[in-house]
Amino acid sequence: MAVTQSSAVTTCKLLVGGEWIDSSATEFSEVFNPSTGEVIARVPMGGAQDVDKAVQAAQAAFEEWREVPIVERARLMFRFKNLLESNYEEIARCVTREHGKTLPEARASVQRGIEVVEFACGIPSLYTGESIENIARNVDCETVRHPLGVCVGVVPFNFPAMVPLWMYPVALTCGNSFILKPSEKVPLSSLLIAELLIKAGVPKGVFNIVHGGRDCVDALLIHPLVRAVSFVGSTPVAKYIYETGTKHGKRVQSAGGAKNHIIIMPDADMDQTVQALQASAFGCAGERCMAGSLALPVGEAAEELLPRLVESAAKMKVGRTDVDEKIDMGPVITSQHLNHVRKMIDRGEAEGATIALDGRKVQVKDAPNGFFIGPTVIDKAKPEMSVVKEEIFGPVLSVVRCQTIQDAINLGNNCPYGNGAVIFTNSGATAREFKHNFNAGMIGINVGVPAPMAWFPFTGWNHSFFGDLHIQGREGIQFYTQQKMTMTRWFAPRSGKFQDPIWKERNK
Ligand code: NAD
């Protein structure tokens, strides 16, 4: 059992060496149902002792797992995929309960995670090395891939099922063992999915889970047996993970926060644009690293866009996602985060922007203790304002009205982040100009959230990513493997009992 149940509150266990065990931690963190504010679980805030147990188990398991033929490792993923699909609804409901996103959003996120497992099922054909025969006279050269060993994943709260699934299906199929450190705010989906991986037949110790915060992560980052660390979270922590991990000799891929720009040209299809912009800014209550959080209407686009967007967003139904499937937007993750989002809106107002739609006023009648805030549009913001420069990570869209597309591109290119950027236009030439010159790693053309599917890498730039090889796609396989090159030369035998006539001929 992944949890201990006492009254309504469950206590999360660690998964170490195939067993669910109690942590040695004495401190616990609370997990909430953000729709009601109720505590639904406790997570141990573990440290070096828990981590060492998990790493030792993972290292022992790795020695055998790396010898399992890759097609058998891929078959584990086929079984895992079937189990994820047959438990899809239960996982989505668990995501909604601990995170607060709507059920359709939770289902979609589980589907994106399953697609990574589908990708992992096909890894054998991407695992191949390269070879050149006769690279020098009678010399052949080849590369093959080897797994690294114990790999670690440290993940954020905003996609409790999907982001962990970006990592370990690929790492495991490549032959590594893995330790997952779920977000202490949303650990339950990871535990539920781990039960399915066990059911699919993952050998003991190949997949492990530890819980905690900074102490736990630090112990993972400095443990001598950990070979690689995948991180997704906020930029300051991403930078810290990259610097600390690489200092201790680990391979690190570290994805950080974002401020994603959406340029709207006057020639855009405004019906489609309003819909896509609303979904991008307010979907998942704005708690997405690819959320469009800054709109840059160019020229007269603002006059048409803003009234329509505000009218449409004002109609969004905000409420309890745990009991109502028809809600458009759920709560944010915690009361502290709710206060942070509110304060950012206050700051925008104090700095002189216009609050065109004010989510601070939204109340949800049947859930007075839920962490709710409504969709908010901050119009006429200026480039130097905090609501333009900082990631808010809530349902807040800031708008800077631009004179020309060049103004909009310049604004984006001065931003320290570089995850996503989007343009809405009907002009191919304008779209190409934007695609070529905008300083971000994931570009959308008439697509509100250009998050890549499992077959492509999640190519954040600037302070949205630290490292060389991104998460997902073929770069994921490169990250979780090391290459071995072999040069071979065989001499024709000159002596010995058996002298095939062919060698006599060659040695003449
Ligand atoms: P966070 O950085 O607070 O936490 C992420 C993880 O790091 C958690 O597991 C947490 O326990 C751990 N952690 C927190 N502080 C730490 C510290 N000082 N030292 C070591 N570990 C620490 O992020 P969050 O609030 O959970 O998630 C939201 C952030 O994640 C946003 O900034 C969002 O943009 C980002 N995000 C980025 C991507 C991407 O692909 N670039 C995807 C999803 C989320």
Short mmCIF file of C-alpha atoms and ligand atoms in Angstrom, two decimals, residues 154-159 163 166 181-185 212-214 217-218 221 231-235 237-238 240-241 255-258 288-289 391 393 419 442 458 464 471, ligand 1:
data_model
loop_
_atom_site.label_atom_id
_atom_site.label_comp_id
_atom_site.label_asym_id
_atom_site.label_seq_id
_atom_site.Cartn_x
_atom_site.Cartn_y
_atom_site.Cartn_z
CA VAL A 154 12.40 16.08 -9.23
CA VAL A 155 9.06 17.48 -10.36
CA PRO A 156 6.70 20.46 -9.83
CA PHE A 157 3.12 20.59 -8.58
CA ASN A 158 1.35 21.70 -11.74
CA PHE A 159 1.16 18.39 -13.64
CA VAL A 163 5.59 15.68 -15.78
CA TRP A 166 8.01 12.76 -19.15
CA LYS A 181 10.80 12.86 -5.89
CA PRO A 182 7.20 14.04 -6.44
CA SER A 183 6.08 17.55 -5.54
CA GLU A 184 5.20 17.54 -1.83
CA LYS A 185 2.04 19.44 -2.83
CA GLY A 212 10.49 15.75 0.80
CA GLY A 213 11.68 19.24 -0.04
CA ARG A 214 15.08 20.86 -0.23
CA VAL A 217 16.66 17.03 -3.13
CA ASP A 218 20.07 18.07 -1.82
CA LEU A 221 22.04 15.91 -5.85
CA PHE A 231 14.28 18.63 -12.93
CA VAL A 232 11.16 20.63 -13.75
CA GLY A 233 10.11 23.59 -11.59
CA SER A 234 10.67 27.31 -11.04
CA THR A 235 13.70 29.11 -12.49
CA VAL A 237 15.38 26.22 -8.19
CA ALA A 238 16.15 24.98 -11.73
CA TYR A 240 20.30 25.80 -8.29
CA ILE A 241 19.69 22.17 -9.31
CA ALA A 255 13.54 23.09 -16.91
CA GLY A 256 12.44 26.35 -15.25
CA GLY A 257 9.69 28.94 -15.25
CA ALA A 258 8.38 31.09 -18.07
CA ARG A 288 1.19 25.98 -16.82
CA CYS A 289 4.75 26.72 -17.84
CA GLU A 391 5.96 34.78 -13.90
CA PHE A 393 1.57 31.36 -12.44
CA ASN A 419 9.83 28.76 -23.16
CA MET A 442 8.78 26.65 -28.57
CA PHE A 458 10.50 20.35 -24.73
CA SER A 464 13.57 28.49 -18.92
CA ILE A 471 13.28 16.40 -21.79
P1 NAD B 1 9.30 24.64 -7.40
O1 NAD B 1 10.56 25.06 -8.08
O2 NAD B 1 8.88 25.35 -6.19
O3 NAD B 1 9.38 23.09 -7.00
C1 NAD B 1 9.73 22.09 -7.93
C2 NAD B 1 10.37 20.93 -7.18
O4 NAD B 1 11.57 21.36 -6.56
C3 NAD B 1 9.49 20.34 -6.09
O5 NAD B 1 9.61 18.93 -6.12
C4 NAD B 1 10.08 20.91 -4.81
O6 NAD B 1 9.95 20.04 -3.70
C5 NAD B 1 11.54 21.10 -5.16
N1 NAD B 1 12.15 22.26 -4.51
C6 NAD B 1 11.54 23.43 -4.17
N2 NAD B 1 12.43 24.28 -3.63
C7 NAD B 1 13.63 23.65 -3.65
C8 NAD B 1 14.94 24.02 -3.24
N3 NAD B 1 15.20 25.22 -2.71
N4 NAD B 1 15.94 23.13 -3.41
C9 NAD B 1 15.70 21.93 -3.96
N5 NAD B 1 14.47 21.52 -4.35
C10 NAD B 1 13.45 22.37 -4.21
O7 NAD B 1 8.17 24.69 -8.54
P2 NAD B 1 6.59 24.47 -8.35
O8 NAD B 1 6.03 25.66 -7.65
O9 NAD B 1 6.31 23.11 -7.82
O10 NAD B 1 6.14 24.47 -9.90
C11 NAD B 1 5.84 25.64 -10.62
C12 NAD B 1 7.02 26.07 -11.46
O11 NAD B 1 7.41 25.03 -12.35
C13 NAD B 1 6.68 27.26 -12.37
O12 NAD B 1 7.74 28.18 -12.34
C14 NAD B 1 6.55 26.64 -13.75
O13 NAD B 1 6.79 27.51 -14.83
C15 NAD B 1 7.57 25.55 -13.67
N6 NAD B 1 7.34 24.51 -14.67
C16 NAD B 1 8.20 24.45 -15.73
C17 NAD B 1 8.00 23.51 -16.73
C18 NAD B 1 8.93 23.45 -17.92
O14 NAD B 1 8.87 22.48 -18.64
N7 NAD B 1 9.77 24.43 -18.12
C19 NAD B 1 6.92 22.61 -16.63
C20 NAD B 1 6.08 22.68 -15.52
C21 NAD B 1 6.31 23.65 -14.53
#
